[in-house]
Amino acid sequence: MNDILFINSRVNGFLQLKNILQKEERKFVEVTPPFTALDELQKDSFALIIIDTESYPAKTNVLEQIKKQRPETQIILIANGKAPQPGRASLCDFVVDAECADGFEKTVEKALKIWQLMNENKALQSENIRYQQRLEELIEIRSRTTRQSEASFRLMFENNPMPMLIFDIKSRKIITANHSASLLYGYTFDEFISMKIDQLFVQPDEILCLIPQDYNEALIQQTKELTHQRKDGNLIEVEVLSHSLTFHGRQTCYIMIKEITAQKKTLDALTASEKKFRMLYKNLTQGVFNLTPDKKITMINKAARKIFHFPDDKRRFSLKDFADLKIYNTSGKRVKIEQFPPFVALEKGLPLTNHILKIRYLPRRSKWIVMDAIPIIEHNTVKEVFVYINDITPLKKAEKLLRSNEKKLRAILDALPDQLMLLTIDGTILEVKDGEFFNVEPHLILGKSFFELVAQPIAQRFYNMLRLTNRTGEIQTFEFQHQVKGKLKHFEARLSKSHENQILCLLRDISERKKYETDLQKSENRFRILLESTFQAIILIDIHGRINLVNSKTEQLFGYSRDELLLKPADTLLPFSLRGKDNILNQSRFRHLEDIRATKSVELTGMRKDGIEFPIEIQLTPVEMLDGPFVMGVISDLSEKKKLEARMRRIEKLEAIGQLAGGIAHDFNNVLAGIIGLAELSLRKIKSDSPVRENIKLIINKAENAADLVRKLLMFSRQQKISLQNINLNKVVLSNKKILQRYLGEDIHLIVTLEDDLHLIHGDPSAMDQILTNLCINARDAMPDGGELTIQTHNVTLKESEADIPPGNYVQLIVADSGIGMSDEIKAHIFEPFFTTKEVGEGTGLGLATVYGLVRHHGGYIQFDSEIGEGTVFRIYFPAVKPHSAVSPTEDSQETEMVRGGNETILLVDDQIDILTTSKDTLESYGYKVLISGSGVQAVDILTKYKDLIDLVISDVVMPDMDGIELRMLCQQIKPDIKFLLMSAFSPKLENEKDYLLKPFVGHQLARKVREILDSD
């Protein structure tokens, strides 16, 4: 910027003035002519414009334009010897005479000064305007910030977890409260703003500490602990932070509350705990003192004073006090003060624990202590050292005694044969007496696991028992087997807890003991088995005549329990009338056991617990046992024997009858065989239209009926073998109906109901006859005054088991009477042999027993129902024959089946001429060649002569010189492949035979059996 614009009308005018400007080093621009001044002003600004009067024509408005554009620019008008026109002079700031150089220089300096002042003033005005604008902006920002701050304060106030209240200082009325305050005190917001702050204080005067003395004076922020009262009346301890606050133009107090009830309680507890600690510290049996960095002791309790023999009245201690003590380590070397644990811990900052020291305070008196020195370090600097001392003098004495005892114990243990080990709970061996158990040296065992040294099952058992012992703390004992030096031995392991997770194990070789126990157990078992398995009651009687031992048979026989009989007099087993009397069980007899010898059996009367008397047989034998002499009594129940004796007498009679019946049956069947054979022979020779033919058929039928009666007689005497075949029970019932009606009499009405399509059963017809007859006779005897007897047959299918009857198809036979019925006692015995309710001599008791045996022999089942006065119903179930089953045909089918003959040669042997004649004729009628013989000897000769021709030998069983069984043996020696058929009227020898023919028989039966034998392999 140039300072001066010089408008000169002449190029070389005003040289003197220009020189002055140059001399003052003023920057100026000279323009000529005057009208170019405006252009120069456009390009640059000037502080001062100098113009002469000639350059300022009257008609030009250059000055006006300059003033307009640059009002602050100063204008000096140079009067060139002439006075300027008033109008022009008014536009100029200064008028200077061109000839007055001094005045010009001063005027220029003044004008420039004015211009400078004006510019500064203008700048100040501009700055002031900018300041006012910025101030207005700041005021707006502050207002906006204030509004935001107020909103933030309100948000912070309402959501602050600390209870907060604002109240008016003058009126003490609560202005606002946040939600946390409502939760703490129990008041709602509306209740708060209607209250005074005084209502929260238990002591209203305490509020003065929150209010300044001068209401206009600001309260410095302060914290007070006070007691407040909740709405529910409960008192709470609070910490109040308060300070003054202008709130909505009002002078208020702002308080923030923190509940410290729990804190106060904790503080009180802490204070009490500290008090207890100090009391504990003073009375602690363990010595405690501290050591500061300057080696001073500021705290030492009574126990420490006592241990170090410090006087009680001494108050100040230092490390030097310990230098006077004679302190030794465990090696017996004296400990210098520099080696004293508290000093080392203080110097090195390291904790020293479990240091055992010996303090000698008298020539022969000393103490052993264990010392711990724990430094307290802060910022890598030891602040102090806490030292803990325990007097272990008794422990050391005990340790010395323990070592002595340990030596003694070690000597004892070495002398014991048992193995000792110390194990961890996982089976690792820590210590072991010797290695004999493991077959290795002891030093090779330590540190190894049981799993490495013994078999897996034993190791696993040890592992389980070790953990059990450690968990329960109880002693565990178990036995196992282990091989030592090639021999399998029995061991007993006894485990007891030694230390935490350490178990002491004692192993004892019990092989010899186990052998003795096994032998003893075997002996005891043998004795027990013999004692309990015997059928006799056995008692052991002591010298006082009291029972010391009984077996289970004694309990069963007499009804007493073992406990009831033990130590009771032996004659307790006798009736009251015999007790105390002179008998074999009298107590006085046992006082002199040496006089007792093994006696013969003596029959007495015994009495059960329920008072029932029964016959017994007793034999006494003296025995010597480990605990003294005793007498063993063997008692037998004679009840069954007596009954059997009576039954045997009846059976002997029956056997005699049976033998008589068998002999009669044999002779009678031979007679019938001759009759039937001769009748059939006659029938074949008589013409078909002869009137005698029917009579001969009637003879054959009657003879067959007589043969059936003989079979029934043999069945009764149990000398008839059962022959199973397919039979229809309906036919059995119908064939016996007439004879049953005769047995029953006229006063018993017989009702027979038979199912039409009844299944077949596999059985013996004669056995069925006997079952039906015995049941009906039993029913007749149960209806002495008459009644009804019902016989029914049914097809029954059981889908599930009923009682003892398995599922399946059955033929049911029902025999029901309306008789007197049976009691429960009788029902329990009805199937027992020889059990009868009839008078002596009126019944054998074999009827229902025979029925039961025959039914079970046929694979059937029998059930019955009976009530006194309501009669009895017997239900018998026989397994039904399956359709198409391969069983022997029925008699009816056999009779109707065509019999095939043959051309083989048969040797017929019988001592009865009529049977030889009729049988020979019958066989020849079927095409066979028949040779006959009247004795066994003759038959042997014939077979020897014609052995290549004879295919079959038929022989009677009972013959005078040689029976059929012997003949068969001789024939088989002569011709091993000879076929043989036995026949007999009756013989017990046929019981084990498969192929035989019973007499009497008809012709087709003989022909069929012969064909069957010849066709068999």
mmCIF file of C-alpha atoms in Angstrom, residues 540-848:
data_model
loop_
_atom_site.group_PDB
_atom_site.id
_atom_site.type_symbol
_atom_site.label_atom_id
_atom_site.label_comp_id
_atom_site.label_asym_id
_atom_site.label_seq_id
_atom_site.Cartn_x
_atom_site.Cartn_y
_atom_site.Cartn_z
ATOM 1 C CA LEU A 540 -28.903 -133.889 72.059
ATOM 2 C CA ILE A 541 -29.381 -134.091 75.843
ATOM 3 C CA ASP A 542 -26.912 -132.753 78.433
ATOM 4 C CA ILE A 543 -26.139 -134.096 81.895
ATOM 5 C CA HIS A 544 -29.056 -132.065 83.325
ATOM 6 C CA GLY A 545 -31.520 -133.803 81.084
ATOM 7 C CA ARG A 546 -32.061 -130.669 78.996
ATOM 8 C CA ILE A 547 -32.261 -130.496 75.216
ATOM 9 C CA ASN A 548 -29.250 -128.750 73.652
ATOM 10 C CA LEU A 549 -29.731 -129.534 69.976
ATOM 11 C CA VAL A 550 -32.613 -130.541 67.715
ATOM 12 C CA ASN A 551 -32.903 -131.113 63.978
ATOM 13 C CA SER A 552 -35.627 -129.904 61.639
ATOM 14 C CA LYS A 553 -37.380 -133.295 61.742
ATOM 15 C CA THR A 554 -37.871 -132.796 65.497
ATOM 16 C CA GLU A 555 -39.597 -129.461 64.774
ATOM 17 C CA GLN A 556 -41.827 -131.088 62.149
ATOM 18 C CA LEU A 557 -42.637 -134.095 64.294
ATOM 19 C CA PHE A 558 -43.467 -132.347 67.561
ATOM 20 C CA GLY A 559 -44.573 -128.893 66.285
ATOM 21 C CA TYR A 560 -42.127 -126.955 68.470
ATOM 22 C CA SER A 561 -39.544 -124.488 67.118
ATOM 23 C CA ARG A 562 -35.869 -124.940 67.960
ATOM 24 C CA ASP A 563 -35.934 -121.992 70.364
ATOM 25 C CA GLU A 564 -38.916 -123.457 72.202
ATOM 26 C CA LEU A 565 -37.151 -126.783 72.780
ATOM 27 C CA LEU A 566 -33.634 -125.591 73.625
ATOM 28 C CA LEU A 567 -32.756 -126.045 77.334
ATOM 29 C CA LYS A 568 -36.155 -127.662 78.000
ATOM 30 C CA PRO A 569 -36.330 -131.037 79.827
ATOM 31 C CA ALA A 570 -36.232 -133.968 77.439
ATOM 32 C CA ASP A 571 -39.545 -135.350 78.746
ATOM 33 C CA THR A 572 -41.241 -132.226 77.356
ATOM 34 C CA LEU A 573 -41.769 -134.414 74.283
ATOM 35 C CA LEU A 574 -43.877 -136.885 76.307
ATOM 36 C CA PRO A 575 -47.494 -136.563 77.466
ATOM 37 C CA PHE A 576 -48.125 -134.927 80.828
ATOM 38 C CA SER A 577 -48.963 -138.266 82.358
ATOM 39 C CA LEU A 578 -45.456 -139.603 81.634
ATOM 40 C CA ARG A 579 -43.423 -136.569 82.650
ATOM 41 C CA GLY A 580 -41.389 -137.011 85.822
ATOM 42 C CA LYS A 581 -42.156 -140.740 85.817
ATOM 43 C CA ASP A 582 -39.618 -143.516 85.523
ATOM 44 C CA ASN A 583 -39.024 -143.644 81.790
ATOM 45 C CA ILE A 584 -36.109 -143.401 79.416
ATOM 46 C CA LEU A 585 -36.299 -139.564 79.238
ATOM 47 C CA ASN A 586 -36.531 -138.877 82.973
ATOM 48 C CA GLN A 587 -34.085 -136.113 83.966
ATOM 49 C CA SER A 588 -32.579 -138.110 86.830
ATOM 50 C CA ARG A 589 -31.282 -140.737 84.372
ATOM 51 C CA PHE A 590 -28.858 -138.214 82.774
ATOM 52 C CA ARG A 591 -27.007 -137.190 85.946
ATOM 53 C CA HIS A 592 -24.672 -140.153 85.659
ATOM 54 C CA LEU A 593 -23.943 -140.350 81.935
ATOM 55 C CA GLU A 594 -21.183 -142.873 82.507
ATOM 56 C CA ASP A 595 -23.864 -145.407 83.525
ATOM 57 C CA ILE A 596 -25.760 -144.878 80.271
ATOM 58 C CA ARG A 597 -25.019 -147.356 77.541
ATOM 59 C CA ALA A 598 -26.351 -147.536 74.031
ATOM 60 C CA THR A 599 -29.895 -148.821 74.565
ATOM 61 C CA LYS A 600 -32.245 -150.702 72.337
ATOM 62 C CA SER A 601 -35.140 -148.886 70.803
ATOM 63 C CA VAL A 602 -37.953 -148.238 73.242
ATOM 64 C CA GLU A 603 -41.529 -147.539 72.211
ATOM 65 C CA LEU A 604 -43.210 -144.648 74.006
ATOM 66 C CA THR A 605 -46.051 -142.256 73.479
ATOM 67 C CA GLY A 606 -45.023 -138.776 72.350
ATOM 68 C CA MET A 607 -47.076 -135.580 72.444
ATOM 69 C CA ARG A 608 -47.042 -132.768 69.942
ATOM 70 C CA LYS A 609 -47.263 -129.084 70.870
ATOM 71 C CA ASP A 610 -51.001 -129.117 70.014
ATOM 72 C CA GLY A 611 -51.573 -131.957 72.519
ATOM 73 C CA ILE A 612 -51.988 -134.768 70.001
ATOM 74 C CA GLU A 613 -50.414 -138.007 71.194
ATOM 75 C CA PHE A 614 -48.757 -140.461 68.815
ATOM 76 C CA PRO A 615 -46.518 -143.537 69.067
ATOM 77 C CA ILE A 616 -42.749 -142.994 68.954
ATOM 78 C CA GLU A 617 -39.636 -145.107 69.136
ATOM 79 C CA ILE A 618 -36.551 -143.689 70.869
ATOM 80 C CA GLN A 619 -32.988 -144.897 71.159
ATOM 81 C CA LEU A 620 -30.365 -143.217 73.392
ATOM 82 C CA THR A 621 -26.619 -143.258 72.661
ATOM 83 C CA PRO A 622 -23.902 -141.516 74.782
ATOM 84 C CA VAL A 623 -21.555 -139.267 72.776
ATOM 85 C CA GLU A 624 -18.414 -137.388 73.787
ATOM 86 C CA MET A 625 -18.059 -133.850 72.400
ATOM 87 C CA LEU A 626 -15.590 -130.994 72.846
ATOM 88 C CA ASP A 627 -17.786 -129.274 75.409
ATOM 89 C CA GLY A 628 -18.529 -132.380 77.417
ATOM 90 C CA PRO A 629 -20.516 -135.638 77.443
ATOM 91 C CA PHE A 630 -23.990 -135.732 75.935
ATOM 92 C CA VAL A 631 -26.664 -138.270 75.073
ATOM 93 C CA MET A 632 -28.030 -138.417 71.549
ATOM 94 C CA GLY A 633 -31.631 -139.455 71.221
ATOM 95 C CA VAL A 634 -32.977 -140.771 67.905
ATOM 96 C CA ILE A 635 -36.787 -140.621 67.777
ATOM 97 C CA SER A 636 -38.902 -142.259 65.075
ATOM 98 C CA ASP A 637 -42.576 -141.616 64.432
ATOM 99 C CA LEU A 638 -44.365 -144.978 64.552
ATOM 100 C CA SER A 639 -47.688 -143.581 63.345
ATOM 101 C CA GLU A 640 -47.146 -144.593 59.741
ATOM 102 C CA LYS A 641 -45.518 -147.834 60.772
ATOM 103 C CA LYS A 642 -48.554 -148.729 62.827
ATOM 104 C CA LYS A 643 -50.842 -147.795 59.952
ATOM 105 C CA LEU A 644 -48.695 -149.734 57.495
ATOM 106 C CA GLU A 645 -48.781 -152.772 59.717
ATOM 107 C CA ALA A 646 -52.571 -152.634 59.635
ATOM 108 C CA ARG A 647 -52.506 -152.035 55.906
ATOM 109 C CA MET A 648 -50.035 -154.849 55.391
ATOM 110 C CA ARG A 649 -52.418 -157.179 57.087
ATOM 111 C CA ARG A 650 -55.175 -156.047 54.726
ATOM 112 C CA ILE A 651 -52.817 -156.214 51.741
ATOM 113 C CA GLU A 652 -51.777 -159.736 52.645
ATOM 114 C CA LYS A 653 -55.429 -160.674 52.567
ATOM 115 C CA LEU A 654 -55.818 -158.918 49.200
ATOM 116 C CA GLU A 655 -52.726 -160.615 47.835
ATOM 117 C CA ALA A 656 -54.113 -163.955 48.851
ATOM 118 C CA ILE A 657 -57.366 -163.057 47.126
ATOM 119 C CA GLY A 658 -55.396 -161.848 44.110
ATOM 120 C CA GLN A 659 -53.387 -165.020 43.870
ATOM 121 C CA LEU A 660 -56.557 -167.034 44.169
ATOM 122 C CA ALA A 661 -58.181 -164.843 41.479
ATOM 123 C CA GLY A 662 -55.130 -165.276 39.224
ATOM 124 C CA GLY A 663 -55.171 -169.037 39.560
ATOM 125 C CA ILE A 664 -58.904 -169.180 38.905
ATOM 126 C CA ALA A 665 -58.530 -166.782 35.967
ATOM 127 C CA HIS A 666 -55.858 -168.951 34.308
ATOM 128 C CA ASP A 667 -57.891 -172.141 34.495
ATOM 129 C CA PHE A 668 -61.152 -170.368 33.683
ATOM 130 C CA ASN A 669 -59.644 -168.614 30.654
ATOM 131 C CA ASN A 670 -58.345 -171.920 29.364
ATOM 132 C CA VAL A 671 -61.853 -173.341 29.675
ATOM 133 C CA LEU A 672 -63.310 -170.308 27.941
ATOM 134 C CA ALA A 673 -60.670 -170.530 25.225
ATOM 135 C CA GLY A 674 -61.716 -174.132 24.548
ATOM 136 C CA ILE A 675 -65.395 -173.199 24.510
ATOM 137 C CA ILE A 676 -64.879 -170.270 22.132
ATOM 138 C CA GLY A 677 -62.543 -172.293 19.900
ATOM 139 C CA LEU A 678 -64.872 -175.302 19.655
ATOM 140 C CA ALA A 679 -67.867 -173.011 19.120
ATOM 141 C CA GLU A 680 -66.103 -171.225 16.260
ATOM 142 C CA LEU A 681 -65.040 -174.578 14.790
ATOM 143 C CA SER A 682 -68.625 -175.757 14.952
ATOM 144 C CA LEU A 683 -69.869 -172.507 13.466
ATOM 145 C CA ARG A 684 -67.599 -172.890 10.480
ATOM 146 C CA LYS A 685 -68.808 -176.452 9.845
ATOM 147 C CA ILE A 686 -72.552 -175.760 10.206
ATOM 148 C CA LYS A 687 -74.463 -174.563 7.241
ATOM 149 C CA SER A 688 -75.399 -170.912 7.155
ATOM 150 C CA ASP A 689 -79.145 -171.660 7.209
ATOM 151 C CA SER A 690 -78.979 -173.996 10.197
ATOM 152 C CA PRO A 691 -81.129 -172.881 13.161
ATOM 153 C CA VAL A 692 -78.329 -174.012 15.514
ATOM 154 C CA ARG A 693 -75.992 -171.337 14.139
ATOM 155 C CA GLU A 694 -77.509 -168.543 16.232
ATOM 156 C CA ASN A 695 -77.246 -170.599 19.381
ATOM 157 C CA ILE A 696 -73.553 -171.210 18.717
ATOM 158 C CA LYS A 697 -73.003 -167.425 18.199
ATOM 159 C CA LEU A 698 -74.777 -166.841 21.514
ATOM 160 C CA ILE A 699 -72.387 -169.337 23.159
ATOM 161 C CA ILE A 700 -69.399 -167.442 21.746
ATOM 162 C CA ASN A 701 -70.832 -164.089 22.975
ATOM 163 C CA LYS A 702 -71.495 -165.418 26.461
ATOM 164 C CA ALA A 703 -68.007 -166.889 26.614
ATOM 165 C CA GLU A 704 -66.553 -163.517 25.641
ATOM 166 C CA ASN A 705 -68.625 -161.866 28.401
ATOM 167 C CA ALA A 706 -67.222 -164.371 30.854
ATOM 168 C CA ALA A 707 -63.708 -163.576 29.632
ATOM 169 C CA ASP A 708 -64.421 -159.873 30.204
ATOM 170 C CA LEU A 709 -65.489 -160.640 33.779
ATOM 171 C CA VAL A 710 -62.208 -162.452 34.321
ATOM 172 C CA ARG A 711 -60.265 -159.411 33.039
ATOM 173 C CA LYS A 712 -62.132 -157.214 35.526
ATOM 174 C CA LEU A 713 -61.285 -159.616 38.309
ATOM 175 C CA LEU A 714 -57.612 -159.495 37.320
ATOM 176 C CA MET A 715 -57.754 -155.687 37.132
ATOM 177 C CA PHE A 716 -59.122 -155.588 40.663
ATOM 178 C CA SER A 717 -56.263 -157.757 41.874
ATOM 179 C CA ARG A 718 -53.842 -155.618 39.769
ATOM 180 C CA GLN A 719 -52.598 -158.579 37.871
ATOM 181 C CA GLN A 720 -53.936 -157.453 34.516
ATOM 182 C CA LYS A 721 -51.583 -155.497 32.219
ATOM 183 C CA ILE A 722 -53.090 -152.364 30.691
ATOM 184 C CA SER A 723 -53.502 -152.547 26.914
ATOM 185 C CA LEU A 724 -53.946 -149.090 25.308
ATOM 186 C CA GLN A 725 -56.108 -148.604 22.233
ATOM 187 C CA ASN A 726 -58.467 -146.015 20.743
ATOM 188 C CA ILE A 727 -61.795 -146.199 22.554
ATOM 189 C CA ASN A 728 -64.994 -144.179 22.734
ATOM 190 C CA LEU A 729 -66.056 -143.308 26.285
ATOM 191 C CA ASN A 730 -69.700 -143.227 25.192
ATOM 192 C CA LYS A 731 -69.506 -146.937 24.364
ATOM 193 C CA VAL A 732 -67.820 -147.650 27.706
ATOM 194 C CA VAL A 733 -70.644 -145.873 29.551
ATOM 195 C CA LEU A 734 -73.388 -147.591 27.540
ATOM 196 C CA SER A 735 -71.786 -151.029 27.896
ATOM 197 C CA ASN A 736 -71.725 -150.596 31.698
ATOM 198 C CA LYS A 737 -75.113 -148.909 32.078
ATOM 199 C CA LYS A 738 -77.091 -152.041 32.875
ATOM 200 C CA ILE A 739 -74.649 -153.504 35.332
ATOM 201 C CA LEU A 740 -74.230 -150.088 36.989
ATOM 202 C CA GLN A 741 -77.991 -149.854 37.451
ATOM 203 C CA ARG A 742 -77.932 -153.196 39.249
ATOM 204 C CA TYR A 743 -75.091 -151.939 41.512
ATOM 205 C CA LEU A 744 -76.928 -148.684 42.329
ATOM 206 C CA GLY A 745 -80.290 -150.194 43.239
ATOM 207 C CA GLU A 746 -83.810 -148.980 42.626
ATOM 208 C CA ASP A 747 -83.681 -145.920 44.940
ATOM 209 C CA ILE A 748 -80.904 -144.206 42.918
ATOM 210 C CA HIS A 749 -81.925 -142.676 39.597
ATOM 211 C CA LEU A 750 -79.172 -142.928 36.945
ATOM 212 C CA ILE A 751 -79.056 -140.082 34.395
ATOM 213 C CA VAL A 752 -76.732 -140.500 31.393
ATOM 214 C CA THR A 753 -75.987 -137.526 29.085
ATOM 215 C CA LEU A 754 -73.522 -138.239 26.273
ATOM 216 C CA GLU A 755 -72.128 -135.877 23.645
ATOM 217 C CA ASP A 756 -72.919 -137.091 20.133
ATOM 218 C CA ASP A 757 -69.639 -136.542 18.289
ATOM 219 C CA LEU A 758 -67.334 -137.491 21.157
ATOM 220 C CA HIS A 759 -63.605 -137.650 20.432
ATOM 221 C CA LEU A 760 -61.716 -140.897 20.932
ATOM 222 C CA ILE A 761 -59.217 -141.392 23.740
ATOM 223 C CA HIS A 762 -56.202 -143.711 23.957
ATOM 224 C CA GLY A 763 -56.837 -146.080 26.844
ATOM 225 C CA ASP A 764 -57.567 -149.506 28.193
ATOM 226 C CA PRO A 765 -61.257 -150.493 28.054
ATOM 227 C CA SER A 766 -61.030 -152.571 31.229
ATOM 228 C CA ALA A 767 -59.386 -149.638 33.065
ATOM 229 C CA MET A 768 -62.201 -147.351 31.892
ATOM 230 C CA ASP A 769 -64.741 -149.881 33.184
ATOM 231 C CA GLN A 770 -63.026 -149.956 36.570
ATOM 232 C CA ILE A 771 -62.810 -146.123 36.781
ATOM 233 C CA LEU A 772 -66.513 -145.778 36.000
ATOM 234 C CA THR A 773 -67.520 -148.635 38.325
ATOM 235 C CA ASN A 774 -65.469 -147.386 41.291
ATOM 236 C CA LEU A 775 -66.826 -143.824 40.953
ATOM 237 C CA CYS A 776 -70.410 -145.040 40.755
ATOM 238 C CA ILE A 777 -70.031 -147.411 43.726
ATOM 239 C CA ASN A 778 -68.451 -144.564 45.730
ATOM 240 C CA ALA A 779 -71.422 -142.345 44.773
ATOM 241 C CA ARG A 780 -73.875 -145.077 45.801
ATOM 242 C CA ASP A 781 -72.290 -145.306 49.246
ATOM 243 C CA ALA A 782 -72.627 -141.510 49.586
ATOM 244 C CA MET A 783 -76.421 -141.750 48.953
ATOM 245 C CA PRO A 784 -77.723 -144.210 51.592
ATOM 246 C CA ASP A 785 -81.236 -142.766 51.270
ATOM 247 C CA GLY A 786 -81.202 -142.672 47.484
ATOM 248 C CA GLY A 787 -80.766 -139.820 45.079
ATOM 249 C CA GLU A 788 -79.563 -139.017 41.583
ATOM 250 C CA LEU A 789 -76.336 -140.112 39.859
ATOM 251 C CA THR A 790 -75.435 -138.251 36.670
ATOM 252 C CA ILE A 791 -72.886 -139.461 34.105
ATOM 253 C CA GLN A 792 -71.887 -136.994 31.345
ATOM 254 C CA THR A 793 -69.339 -136.881 28.527
ATOM 255 C CA HIS A 794 -68.131 -133.719 26.752
ATOM 256 C CA ASN A 795 -65.533 -132.524 24.298
ATOM 257 C CA VAL A 796 -63.530 -129.806 26.084
ATOM 258 C CA THR A 797 -60.887 -127.434 24.711
ATOM 259 C CA LEU A 798 -58.727 -125.537 27.230
ATOM 260 C CA LYS A 799 -57.000 -122.457 25.763
ATOM 261 C CA GLU A 800 -55.238 -121.643 29.030
ATOM 262 C CA SER A 801 -54.047 -123.723 31.958
ATOM 263 C CA GLU A 802 -56.695 -124.488 34.588
ATOM 264 C CA ALA A 803 -55.327 -125.643 37.930
ATOM 265 C CA ASP A 804 -52.782 -128.313 36.929
ATOM 266 C CA ILE A 805 -54.347 -129.054 33.534
ATOM 267 C CA PRO A 806 -52.337 -127.718 30.554
ATOM 268 C CA PRO A 807 -54.075 -126.267 27.463
ATOM 269 C CA GLY A 808 -55.331 -128.767 24.861
ATOM 270 C CA ASN A 809 -58.247 -130.886 23.670
ATOM 271 C CA TYR A 810 -59.786 -133.270 26.196
ATOM 272 C CA VAL A 811 -62.687 -135.716 26.624
ATOM 273 C CA GLN A 812 -64.403 -134.930 29.917
ATOM 274 C CA LEU A 813 -66.133 -137.593 32.008
ATOM 275 C CA ILE A 814 -68.377 -136.230 34.796
ATOM 276 C CA VAL A 815 -69.806 -138.390 37.599
ATOM 277 C CA ALA A 816 -72.005 -136.355 39.983
ATOM 278 C CA ASP A 817 -74.115 -137.476 42.921
ATOM 279 C CA SER A 818 -76.567 -135.761 45.248
ATOM 280 C CA GLY A 819 -75.164 -137.481 48.326
ATOM 281 C CA ILE A 820 -73.972 -136.291 51.732
ATOM 282 C CA GLY A 821 -70.777 -134.645 50.418
ATOM 283 C CA MET A 822 -67.373 -134.471 52.113
ATOM 284 C CA SER A 823 -65.731 -132.309 54.755
ATOM 285 C CA ASP A 824 -62.446 -130.466 54.175
ATOM 286 C CA GLU A 825 -60.571 -133.007 56.284
ATOM 287 C CA ILE A 826 -61.873 -135.928 54.212
ATOM 288 C CA LYS A 827 -61.244 -134.093 50.927
ATOM 289 C CA ALA A 828 -57.561 -133.785 51.865
ATOM 290 C CA HIS A 829 -57.167 -137.603 52.007
ATOM 291 C CA ILE A 830 -59.638 -139.131 49.509
ATOM 292 C CA PHE A 831 -56.974 -140.229 47.012
ATOM 293 C CA GLU A 832 -54.717 -141.746 49.652
ATOM 294 C CA PRO A 833 -54.493 -145.586 49.494
ATOM 295 C CA PHE A 834 -56.447 -147.365 52.226
ATOM 296 C CA PHE A 835 -58.173 -144.149 53.311
ATOM 297 C CA THR A 836 -61.852 -144.910 53.900
ATOM 298 C CA THR A 837 -64.768 -143.421 55.790
ATOM 299 C CA LYS A 838 -66.567 -146.770 56.002
ATOM 300 C CA GLU A 839 -66.722 -148.937 59.047
ATOM 301 C CA VAL A 840 -64.001 -151.528 59.656
ATOM 302 C CA GLY A 841 -64.474 -154.476 57.298
ATOM 303 C CA GLU A 842 -66.769 -152.560 54.920
ATOM 304 C CA GLY A 843 -64.119 -151.018 52.607
ATOM 305 C CA THR A 844 -60.491 -151.324 51.596
ATOM 306 C CA GLY A 845 -59.853 -147.638 50.809
ATOM 307 C CA LEU A 846 -58.541 -148.558 47.334
ATOM 308 C CA GLY A 847 -61.451 -147.359 45.222
ATOM 309 C CA LEU A 848 -60.598 -143.694 44.624
#
